Amino acid sequence: MSTSEVYKNYEHLLFERTGGVLTVRLNRPEAYNAVNRHLHTELSRVFADIRTDRETRAVVITGEGPAFSGGGDLKNIATGAGERLDNTFIEARKIVMDLLELPQPIIAAVNGPAMGLGATLALLCDVVFASDQAKFADPHVRVGVGAGDGGIVIWPWLVGINRAKQYLMTGDAMSAAVAERIGLVNEVVAADELFGTAHAFATRLAEGPQRAIRGTKSVLNIILRDTANMVLDPSLMMEKECFAAGDHVGPVAAFLERKTAKVG
């Protein structure tokens, strides 16, 4: 089955295969690749599809346009209540667990801002290369909700528990240089070298001994899967309760008002 047939039902993700490397691009560049409901659903499916794709030996994930991902689309990602809200959080759990259970190595090429869920997607990858133009933040608390989409799983392992608290409790952003210095990302490279660097590394892994590489990844990810099993459900419940209580309404409205005023 060709790449186009395996992934033909995706609207907001683009796919390209070179040898054993599959490149996945978040494709809402007009919205800085913000994750709306449709893209959220696609992300909850895609890693399971890649898992069964025998042609793919390594993956590169990046963003189309100037951003990696601006995070959840505040206009619709977690609005509503009841079944719609429940489904959003079922999908959120699946995105994190499917990423951690993906047997193929996955490399993030962070080409611009990676915020909230965007940062989580990048940081849950096995190796993270960042453009010198990239920025990172998990600003959930700034819109009145807890950091529940997986950030609590991965940030402490990368930067330590207290530094994770510093950034997750404030939502403060950091430059790519700071992210590299504190260990949030593996390497920062010039913007025009980013994709080539990430793809070359993915190709090296794709051409390496697959049983050994996948086995090493799988055993290492036991640590992250155990962490996710311990903290992901409570963190998602915390975030869901914030949405259900309406804690996000005022902060989101203020953010969108500032954004509109800035554009105007």
Backbone as numpy.savetxt, mean C-alpha at the origin, in Angstrom:
# Nx Ny Nz CAx CAy CAz Cx Cy Cz
-2.66 -19.01 -20.21 -3.51 -17.81 -20.21 -2.62 -16.56 -20.21
-2.91 -15.60 -21.08 -2.09 -14.41 -21.21 -2.35 -13.45 -20.06
-1.40 -12.49 -19.90 -1.57 -11.48 -18.86 -2.87 -10.72 -19.04
-3.20 -10.37 -20.29 -4.41 -9.60 -20.54 -5.66 -10.37 -20.14
-5.64 -11.71 -20.25 -6.80 -12.50 -19.88 -6.91 -12.66 -18.36
-5.77 -12.86 -17.70 -5.78 -13.03 -16.25 -6.30 -11.77 -15.56
-5.88 -10.61 -16.08 -6.16 -9.34 -15.39 -7.11 -8.44 -16.19
-7.92 -9.04 -17.05 -8.73 -8.23 -17.97 -9.88 -7.49 -17.28
-10.26 -7.92 -16.09 -11.42 -7.29 -15.44 -11.04 -6.17 -14.47
-9.81 -5.72 -14.54 -9.38 -4.62 -13.67 -9.50 -3.29 -14.43
-10.00 -2.29 -13.72 -10.19 -0.96 -14.32 -9.13 0.03 -13.86
-8.78 -0.01 -12.57 -7.88 0.99 -12.00 -6.49 0.45 -11.69
-6.17 -0.73 -12.22 -4.83 -1.28 -12.14 -4.37 -1.64 -13.54
-3.14 -1.26 -13.86 -2.53 -1.59 -15.15 -1.49 -2.67 -14.93
-1.36 -3.58 -15.92 -0.44 -4.70 -15.79 0.46 -4.79 -17.02
1.72 -5.10 -16.78 2.67 -5.29 -17.87 3.67 -6.36 -17.43
3.93 -7.31 -18.31 4.85 -8.38 -17.99 6.11 -8.26 -18.85
7.27 -8.37 -18.20 8.55 -8.45 -18.89 9.27 -9.66 -18.34
9.33 -10.73 -19.15 9.90 -11.96 -18.64 9.07 -12.47 -17.48
9.73 -12.75 -16.35 9.01 -13.23 -15.18 8.56 -12.15 -14.23
8.73 -10.89 -14.62 8.37 -9.76 -13.74 7.05 -9.14 -14.19
6.11 -9.06 -13.28 4.83 -8.40 -13.53 4.85 -7.03 -12.86
4.62 -5.98 -13.65 4.49 -4.63 -13.10 3.02 -4.29 -12.93
2.66 -3.84 -11.74 1.30 -3.42 -11.43 1.33 -1.93 -11.14
0.52 -1.17 -11.86 0.47 0.28 -11.65 -0.91 0.70 -11.13
-0.92 1.39 -10.01 -2.15 2.02 -9.55 -2.50 3.11 -10.56
-3.74 3.09 -11.05 -4.05 3.91 -12.23 -5.27 4.80 -12.02
-5.13 5.77 -11.11 -6.07 6.88 -11.01 -5.23 8.17 -10.91
-4.40 8.44 -11.91 -3.46 9.56 -11.79 -4.13 10.91 -11.60
-5.35 11.05 -12.11 -6.06 12.33 -11.96 -6.42 12.59 -10.50
-6.41 11.53 -9.68 -6.74 11.65 -8.25 -5.54 11.22 -7.39
-4.33 11.34 -7.94 -3.12 10.93 -7.23 -3.21 9.49 -6.74
-3.89 8.67 -7.57 -4.06 7.24 -7.27 -4.70 7.00 -5.90
-5.57 7.93 -5.49 -6.34 7.72 -4.27 -7.23 6.49 -4.45
-7.42 5.75 -3.38 -8.13 4.47 -3.45 -9.62 4.70 -3.19
-10.40 4.67 -4.26 -11.85 4.76 -4.10 -12.41 3.35 -3.89
-13.72 3.24 -3.80 -14.31 1.93 -3.50 -13.93 0.89 -4.55
-13.95 1.31 -5.82 -13.69 0.35 -6.90 -12.25 -0.15 -6.84
-11.30 0.76 -6.68 -9.90 0.36 -6.58 -9.66 -0.46 -5.31
-10.33 -0.12 -4.23 -10.21 -0.88 -2.99 -10.61 -2.34 -3.22
-11.71 -2.54 -3.92 -12.15 -3.90 -4.25 -11.14 -4.60 -5.14
-10.59 -3.88 -6.11 -9.59 -4.49 -6.99 -8.34 -4.89 -6.22
-7.92 -4.06 -5.27 -6.75 -4.41 -4.46 -7.02 -5.62 -3.57
-8.27 -5.82 -3.19 -8.61 -6.98 -2.37 -8.63 -8.27 -3.19
-8.57 -8.16 -4.52 -8.56 -9.33 -5.40 -7.21 -9.61 -6.03
-6.42 -8.55 -6.27 -5.30 -8.68 -7.19 -4.20 -9.59 -6.68
-3.90 -9.55 -5.39 -2.77 -10.34 -4.90 -3.10 -11.84 -4.90
-4.38 -12.18 -4.72 -4.79 -13.58 -4.87 -4.66 -14.01 -6.32
-4.97 -13.14 -7.27 -4.80 -13.47 -8.69 -3.33 -13.67 -9.02
-2.47 -12.79 -8.51 -1.03 -12.91 -8.78 -0.49 -14.20 -8.16
-0.99 -14.55 -7.01 -0.54 -15.76 -6.31 -0.67 -17.00 -7.21
-1.72 -17.06 -8.02 -1.97 -18.22 -8.87 -1.40 -18.06 -10.27
-0.72 -16.95 -10.53 -0.16 -16.65 -11.85 1.22 -17.30 -11.96
1.29 -18.42 -12.65 2.53 -19.19 -12.71 3.61 -18.52 -13.55
3.24 -17.59 -14.40 4.24 -16.89 -15.21 5.00 -15.83 -14.40
4.38 -15.36 -13.32 4.98 -14.27 -12.54 5.88 -14.82 -11.45
7.16 -14.41 -11.51 8.13 -14.82 -10.50 8.50 -13.69 -9.55
8.21 -12.46 -9.94 8.43 -11.30 -9.09 7.50 -10.19 -9.56
7.22 -9.25 -8.65 6.25 -8.19 -8.92 6.88 -6.84 -8.59
6.59 -5.84 -9.40 6.88 -4.45 -9.08 5.55 -3.72 -8.99
5.33 -2.99 -7.92 4.12 -2.17 -7.80 4.52 -0.71 -7.71
3.84 0.12 -8.49 4.16 1.55 -8.56 2.90 2.32 -8.89
3.01 3.63 -8.98 1.86 4.46 -9.29 2.00 5.11 -10.66
0.89 5.29 -11.32 0.86 6.02 -12.59 0.76 7.51 -12.29
1.55 8.33 -12.98 1.51 9.76 -12.75 2.45 10.19 -11.65
2.15 11.32 -10.99 3.11 11.91 -10.05 3.09 11.33 -8.65
2.14 10.45 -8.34 2.03 9.91 -6.98 2.06 8.40 -6.98
2.49 7.83 -5.87 2.30 6.39 -5.67 0.84 6.17 -5.31
0.40 6.74 -4.20 -1.02 6.76 -3.85 -1.26 7.75 -2.73
-2.28 8.57 -2.91 -2.67 9.53 -1.89 -3.45 8.91 -0.75
-3.61 7.57 -0.76 -4.35 6.90 0.30 -5.81 6.75 -0.06
-6.64 6.54 0.96 -8.06 6.37 0.72 -8.69 7.64 0.18
-9.57 7.48 -0.81 -10.30 8.61 -1.37 -11.32 9.07 -0.33
-11.08 10.22 0.25 -11.89 10.68 1.38 -13.35 10.93 1.00
-13.62 11.06 -0.29 -14.99 11.33 -0.70 -15.86 10.08 -0.63
-15.23 8.88 -0.68 -16.11 7.71 -0.72 -15.55 6.42 -0.14
-14.28 6.40 0.30 -13.71 5.11 0.65 -14.42 4.45 1.83
-14.82 5.19 2.83 -15.45 4.56 4.00 -16.71 5.30 4.41
-17.40 5.87 3.43 -18.67 6.51 3.74 -19.76 5.44 3.78
-20.90 5.82 4.28 -21.99 4.87 4.37 -21.93 4.12 5.69
-22.83 3.15 5.82 -22.91 2.40 7.06 -23.38 0.99 6.74
-23.54 0.19 7.80 -24.09 -1.15 7.62 -23.22 -2.02 6.74
-23.85 -2.70 5.79 -23.16 -3.68 4.95 -22.04 -3.05 4.14
-22.24 -1.83 3.64 -21.20 -1.17 2.85 -19.94 -0.95 3.68
-20.11 -0.45 4.91 -18.97 -0.23 5.78 -18.31 -1.56 6.16
-19.14 -2.57 6.45 -18.61 -3.90 6.78 -17.75 -4.44 5.64
-18.22 -4.31 4.41 -17.49 -4.83 3.26 -16.15 -4.13 3.08
-16.13 -2.82 3.34 -14.87 -2.08 3.23 -13.81 -2.67 4.14
-14.20 -3.02 5.35 -13.22 -3.52 6.32 -12.90 -5.00 6.11
-13.82 -5.75 5.54 -13.49 -7.12 5.11 -12.43 -7.07 4.02
-12.62 -6.16 3.06 -11.63 -5.99 1.99 -10.30 -5.52 2.54
-10.33 -4.59 3.50 -9.10 -4.06 4.06 -8.26 -5.17 4.68
-8.88 -6.06 5.40 -8.16 -7.18 6.00 -7.57 -8.09 4.92
-8.35 -8.33 3.88 -7.89 -9.22 2.80 -6.70 -8.63 2.07
-6.69 -7.32 1.85 -5.55 -6.68 1.18 -4.26 -6.95 1.95
-4.30 -6.73 3.25 -3.10 -6.91 4.08 -2.66 -8.37 4.10
-3.60 -9.27 4.37 -3.23 -10.68 4.50 -2.79 -11.28 3.17
-3.45 -10.89 2.08 -3.04 -11.41 0.76 -1.64 -10.93 0.39
-1.33 -9.68 0.74 0.02 -9.17 0.47 1.06 -9.97 1.26
0.77 -10.25 2.53 1.73 -10.96 3.36 1.87 -12.43 2.96
0.85 -12.97 2.32 0.87 -14.38 1.92 1.27 -14.58 0.46
1.55 -13.48 -0.24 1.97 -13.60 -1.65 3.30 -14.33 -1.72
3.38 -15.45 -2.45 4.65 -16.19 -2.49 5.74 -15.50 -3.30
5.35 -14.79 -4.37 6.35 -14.11 -5.19 6.87 -12.87 -4.46
8.16 -12.58 -4.57 8.67 -11.32 -4.00 8.03 -10.13 -4.70
7.69 -9.11 -3.92 7.06 -7.91 -4.48 7.87 -6.69 -4.07
8.20 -5.87 -5.06 9.07 -4.72 -4.89 8.25 -3.46 -5.10
8.33 -2.52 -4.17 7.64 -1.24 -4.33 8.58 -0.23 -4.97
8.08 0.46 -5.99 8.77 1.60 -6.60 7.93 2.83 -6.30
8.26 3.51 -5.21 7.43 4.61 -4.72 7.85 5.89 -5.44
7.05 6.27 -6.42 7.41 7.34 -7.35 6.98 8.72 -6.89
6.23 8.81 -5.80 5.74 10.10 -5.32 5.12 9.89 -3.95
4.23 10.79 -3.52 3.62 10.64 -2.20 2.96 9.28 -2.01
3.20 8.69 -0.84 2.55 7.44 -0.43 1.94 7.71 0.94
0.63 7.89 0.96 -0.06 8.33 2.16 -1.07 7.28 2.61
-1.22 7.11 3.92 -2.25 6.23 4.47 -2.17 4.84 3.89
-3.26 4.40 3.27 -3.30 3.08 2.64 -2.21 2.95 1.58
-1.88 4.05 0.90 -0.79 4.01 -0.08 0.53 3.65 0.57
0.80 4.25 1.74 2.03 3.92 2.46 2.00 2.47 2.91
0.86 2.01 3.39 0.75 0.63 3.84 1.04 -0.34 2.71
0.46 -0.10 1.54 0.71 -0.96 0.37 2.19 -1.03 0.06
2.86 0.11 0.07 4.29 0.13 -0.25 5.11 -0.59 0.82
4.84 -0.30 2.08 5.68 -0.78 3.16 5.49 -2.26 3.43
4.35 -2.83 3.05 4.15 -4.27 3.19 4.85 -5.06 2.08
5.41 -4.37 1.10 6.19 -5.06 0.08 7.51 -5.55 0.68
8.19 -6.42 -0.04 9.40 -7.06 0.50 10.62 -6.14 0.47
10.71 -5.30 -0.54 11.79 -4.32 -0.66 11.16 -3.04 -1.20
11.55 -1.90 -0.63 10.95 -0.63 -1.02 12.02 0.32 -1.53
11.93 0.66 -2.83 12.75 1.70 -3.43 11.89 2.95 -3.55
12.45 4.10 -3.21 11.69 5.35 -3.23 12.41 6.39 -4.07
11.64 7.12 -4.83 12.16 8.29 -5.54 12.57 9.35 -4.53
13.54 10.16 -4.91 13.91 11.27 -4.03 12.81 12.32 -3.94
11.76 12.16 -4.74 10.60 13.05 -4.67 9.46 12.47 -3.82
9.66 11.28 -3.30 8.59 10.62 -2.54 8.42 11.23 -1.16
7.23 11.06 -0.61 6.93 11.41 0.77 6.08 10.30 1.37
6.17 10.16 2.69 5.44 9.10 3.37 4.71 9.66 4.58
3.50 9.16 4.79 2.74 9.52 5.99 1.59 8.55 6.15
1.17 8.37 7.39 -0.07 7.64 7.68 -0.96 8.59 8.47
-1.72 9.42 7.75 -2.44 10.52 8.41 -3.85 10.18 8.87
-4.11 8.91 9.19 -5.46 8.54 9.63 -5.97 9.43 10.76
-5.11 9.65 11.77 -5.59 10.40 12.93 -5.98 11.82 12.56
-5.40 12.34 11.50 -5.72 13.72 11.11 -7.12 13.86 10.55
-7.71 12.74 10.14 -9.11 12.78 9.70 -10.00 12.05 10.69
-9.53 11.92 11.93 -10.38 11.46 13.01 -10.56 9.96 13.14
-9.69 9.16 12.51 -9.82 7.71 12.62 -8.48 7.09 13.01
-8.54 5.92 13.62 -7.32 5.22 14.00 -6.61 4.64 12.79
-5.33 4.39 12.95 -4.50 3.85 11.86 -4.76 2.36 11.73
-5.82 1.99 11.02 -6.27 0.61 11.03 -6.10 -0.19 9.77
-5.49 0.34 8.72 -5.46 -0.40 7.46 -4.19 -1.24 7.28
-3.43 -1.44 8.30 -2.21 -2.24 8.21 -0.96 -1.51 8.65
-1.05 -0.20 8.80 0.11 0.56 9.24 0.62 0.10 10.59
-0.32 -0.26 11.47 0.06 -0.71 12.80 0.82 -2.04 12.73
0.58 -2.82 11.67 1.30 -4.08 11.51 2.77 -3.85 11.14
3.01 -2.94 10.19 4.34 -2.89 9.57 5.25 -1.78 10.11
4.72 -0.62 10.47 5.60 0.47 10.89 6.50 0.10 12.07
5.99 -0.55 13.13 6.88 -0.86 14.25 8.04 -1.78 13.87
7.83 -2.70 12.94 8.90 -3.60 12.52 9.98 -2.86 11.74
9.60 -1.80 11.05 10.56 -1.08 10.21 11.32 0.00 10.99
10.62 0.71 11.88 11.26 1.87 12.52 11.29 1.79 14.04
10.73 0.73 14.63 10.68 0.62 16.08 9.37 1.13 16.64
9.00 0.64 17.79 7.67 0.92 18.34 7.48 2.39 18.68
8.47 3.04 19.28 8.26 4.43 19.69 8.23 5.38 18.51
9.07 5.13 17.50 9.02 5.98 16.32 7.72 5.74 15.55
7.25 4.50 15.54 5.95 4.22 14.92 4.85 5.00 15.63
4.88 5.01 16.96 3.89 5.79 17.70 3.97 7.27 17.33
5.19 7.78 17.21 5.39 9.19 16.87 4.66 9.55 15.58
4.84 8.72 14.55 4.26 9.06 13.25 2.81 8.64 13.12
2.41 7.52 13.75 1.03 7.08 13.62 0.08 7.88 14.50
0.56 8.41 15.62 -0.31 9.21 16.49 -0.41 10.67 16.06
0.50 11.10 15.18 0.45 12.48 14.70 0.03 12.59 13.25
0.31 11.55 12.46 0.06 11.63 11.02 1.07 12.47 10.29
2.18 12.81 10.93 3.19 13.66 10.30 3.81 12.98 9.07
4.13 13.80 8.07 4.76 13.29 6.86 6.27 13.39 6.97
6.96 12.59 6.18 8.42 12.64 6.13 8.87 12.56 4.68
10.04 13.11 4.43 10.65 13.04 3.11 11.21 11.65 2.86
11.56 11.38 1.61 12.20 10.11 1.28 13.53 9.97 2.01
14.26 11.07 2.14 15.57 11.02 2.81 15.42 10.60 4.26
14.41 11.15 4.95 14.18 10.77 6.34 13.71 9.32 6.41
12.84 8.92 5.49 12.36 7.54 5.47 13.51 6.55 5.32
14.48 6.89 4.49 15.64 6.02 4.33 16.49 6.01 5.60
16.67 7.18 6.20 17.53 7.29 7.38 17.00 6.48 8.55
15.68 6.46 8.73 15.12 5.75 9.88 14.75 4.30 9.56
14.98 3.86 8.32 14.75 2.47 7.97 13.38 2.14 7.46
12.57 3.16 7.15 11.23 2.89 6.63 11.29 2.31 5.22
12.27 2.75 4.42 12.46 2.24 3.06 13.88 1.72 2.92
14.08 0.89 1.89 15.41 0.30 1.68 16.40 1.27 1.06
15.94 2.00 0.02 16.89 2.83 -0.71 16.15 3.95 -1.43
16.75 5.12 -1.46 16.23 6.26 -2.21 17.11 6.47 -3.43
16.47 6.64 -4.59 17.20 6.85 -5.84 16.60 8.03 -6.59
17.34 8.55 -7.55 16.83 9.65 -8.37 15.55 9.23 -9.08
14.64 10.18 -9.25 13.33 9.87 -9.83 13.44 9.17 -11.17
14.37 9.61 -12.01 14.47 9.02 -13.35 15.14 7.64 -13.34
15.64 7.22 -12.18 16.27 5.91 -12.07 15.41 4.92 -11.29
14.29 5.39 -10.75 13.52 4.59 -9.80 13.00 3.29 -10.41
12.25 3.40 -11.49 11.62 2.19 -12.02 12.67 1.20 -12.51
13.70 1.70 -13.17 14.76 0.81 -13.64 15.44 0.07 -12.51
15.67 0.77 -11.40 16.31 0.15 -10.24 15.41 -0.93 -9.64
14.15 -0.60 -9.45 13.22 -1.57 -8.87 13.02 -2.77 -9.79
12.90 -2.50 -11.08 12.66 -3.60 -12.03 13.89 -4.49 -12.14
15.07 -3.91 -12.11 16.30 -4.70 -12.17 16.40 -5.62 -10.96
16.05 -5.11 -9.78 16.09 -5.93 -8.58 15.06 -7.05 -8.67
13.84 -6.72 -9.15 12.81 -7.75 -9.31 13.25 -8.81 -10.31
13.91 -8.39 -11.39 14.40 -9.34 -12.40 15.44 -10.27 -11.80
16.32 -9.72 -10.98 17.33 -10.56 -10.30 16.65 -11.65 -9.48
15.60 -11.29 -8.75 14.89 -12.28 -7.96 14.11 -13.25 -8.84
13.52 -12.75 -9.91 12.76 -13.61 -10.82 13.65 -14.65 -11.49
14.91 -14.31 -11.69 15.83 -15.22 -12.36 16.63 -16.07 -11.37
16.40 -15.87 -10.08 17.10 -16.63 -9.06 16.40 -17.95 -8.74
16.95 -18.71 -7.80 16.37 -20.00 -7.40 15.05 -19.81 -6.66
13.97 -20.17 -7.31 12.64 -19.81 -6.81 12.29 -20.48 -5.49
12.60 -21.75 -5.33 12.25 -22.42 -4.08 12.95 -21.75 -2.89
14.22 -21.41 -3.09 15.00 -20.80 -2.01 14.51 -19.39 -1.70
14.25 -18.59 -2.75 13.81 -17.21 -2.54 12.43 -17.16 -1.90
11.49 -17.93 -2.46 10.13 -17.92 -1.91 10.09 -18.51 -0.51
10.90 -19.54 -0.28 10.93 -20.13 1.05 11.47 -19.16 2.08
12.53 -18.44 1.71 13.09 -17.45 2.64 12.07 -16.37 2.95
11.40 -15.87 1.92 10.36 -14.85 2.14 9.26 -15.39 3.03
8.80 -16.60 2.75 7.68 -17.17 3.50 8.00 -17.30 4.98
9.21 -17.77 5.29 9.58 -17.93 6.70 9.71 -16.58 7.38
10.35 -15.61 6.71 10.44 -14.27 7.29 9.06 -13.66 7.52
8.14 -13.90 6.61 6.82 -13.29 6.73 5.95 -13.95 7.80
6.41 -15.08 8.36 5.70 -15.62 9.52 5.66 -14.58 10.63
6.75 -13.83 10.77 6.82 -12.77 11.79 5.72 -11.74 11.56
5.58 -11.31 10.30 4.59 -10.27 9.99 3.17 -10.83 10.03
3.00 -12.09 9.59 1.66 -12.68 9.65 1.21 -12.87 11.10
2.14 -13.27 11.96 1.79 -13.40 13.37 1.41 -12.04 13.96
2.16 -11.01 13.59 1.82 -9.66 14.06 0.45 -9.25 13.56
0.18 -9.50 12.27 -1.13 -9.16 11.70 -2.24 -9.91 12.41
-2.02 -11.19 12.70 -3.05 -11.97 13.40 -3.31 -11.43 14.80
-2.32 -10.78 15.38 -2.46 -10.24 16.73 -3.11 -8.87 16.74
-2.72 -7.97 15.80 -3.15 -6.57 15.92 -4.05 -6.07 14.80
-4.15 -6.79 13.68 -4.90 -6.24 12.54 -6.39 -6.13 12.84
-6.99 -7.18 13.38 -8.43 -7.12 13.65 -8.78 -6.04 14.68
-8.05 -5.92 15.79 -8.35 -4.82 16.72 -8.17 -3.44 16.10
-7.14 -3.30 15.24 -6.92 -1.98 14.64 -8.00 -1.65 13.62
-8.45 -2.65 12.86 -9.54 -2.41 11.92 -10.84 -2.09 12.67
-11.08 -2.78 13.78 -12.27 -2.50 14.57 -12.23 -1.08 15.13
-11.05 -0.68 15.59 -10.88 0.68 16.10 -11.21 1.70 15.02
-10.68 1.49 13.80 -10.93 2.41 12.70 -12.41 2.42 12.33
-12.99 1.23 12.27 -14.41 1.12 11.91 -15.29 1.83 12.91
-14.97 1.71 14.19 -15.75 2.40 15.22 -15.68 3.91 15.06
-14.50 4.42 14.67 -14.36 5.86 14.43 -15.27 6.31 13.29
-15.29 5.51 12.21 -16.16 5.86 11.09 -17.63 5.76 11.49
-17.99 4.68 12.18 -19.39 4.48 12.57 -19.87 5.58 13.49
-18.98 6.08 14.34 -19.34 7.16 15.26 -19.37 8.52 14.60
-18.87 8.60 13.38 -18.85 9.88 12.68 -17.71 10.79 13.07
-16.69 10.23 13.73 -15.56 11.07 14.18 -14.82 11.71 13.02
-14.97 11.11 11.83 -14.22 11.59 10.66 -14.92 12.73 9.93
-16.20 12.96 10.22 -16.99 13.87 9.39 -16.42 15.29 9.40
-16.18 15.84 10.57 -15.65 17.20 10.66 -14.26 17.33 10.06
-13.30 16.47 10.46 -11.95 16.57 9.89 -11.92 16.38 8.37
-12.72 15.44 7.85 -12.73 15.22 6.40 -13.30 16.44 5.69
-14.39 16.99 6.20 -14.99 18.18 5.59 -14.00 19.34 5.59
-13.27 19.51 6.69 -12.29 20.59 6.77 -11.16 20.37 5.79
-10.72 19.12 5.66 -9.65 18.82 4.71 -10.09 19.11 3.28
-11.28 18.66 2.91 -11.77 18.88 1.55 -11.99 20.37 1.28
-12.42 21.12 2.30 -12.59 22.56 2.14 -11.25 23.25 1.90
-10.24 22.86 2.66 -8.89 23.43 2.46 -8.37 23.08 1.07
-8.62 21.85 0.65 -8.15 21.40 -0.67 -8.81 22.20 -1.78
-10.13 22.42 -1.65 -10.87 23.20 -2.64 -10.38 24.64 -2.68
-10.14 25.22 -1.50 -9.66 26.59 -1.44 -8.28 26.72 -2.07
-7.45 25.73 -1.85 -6.09 25.76 -2.41 -6.13 25.70 -3.93
-7.01 24.82 -4.46 -7.13 24.70 -5.92 -7.70 25.99 -6.50
-8.67 26.58 -5.80 -9.29 27.79 -6.27 -8.34 28.96 -6.26
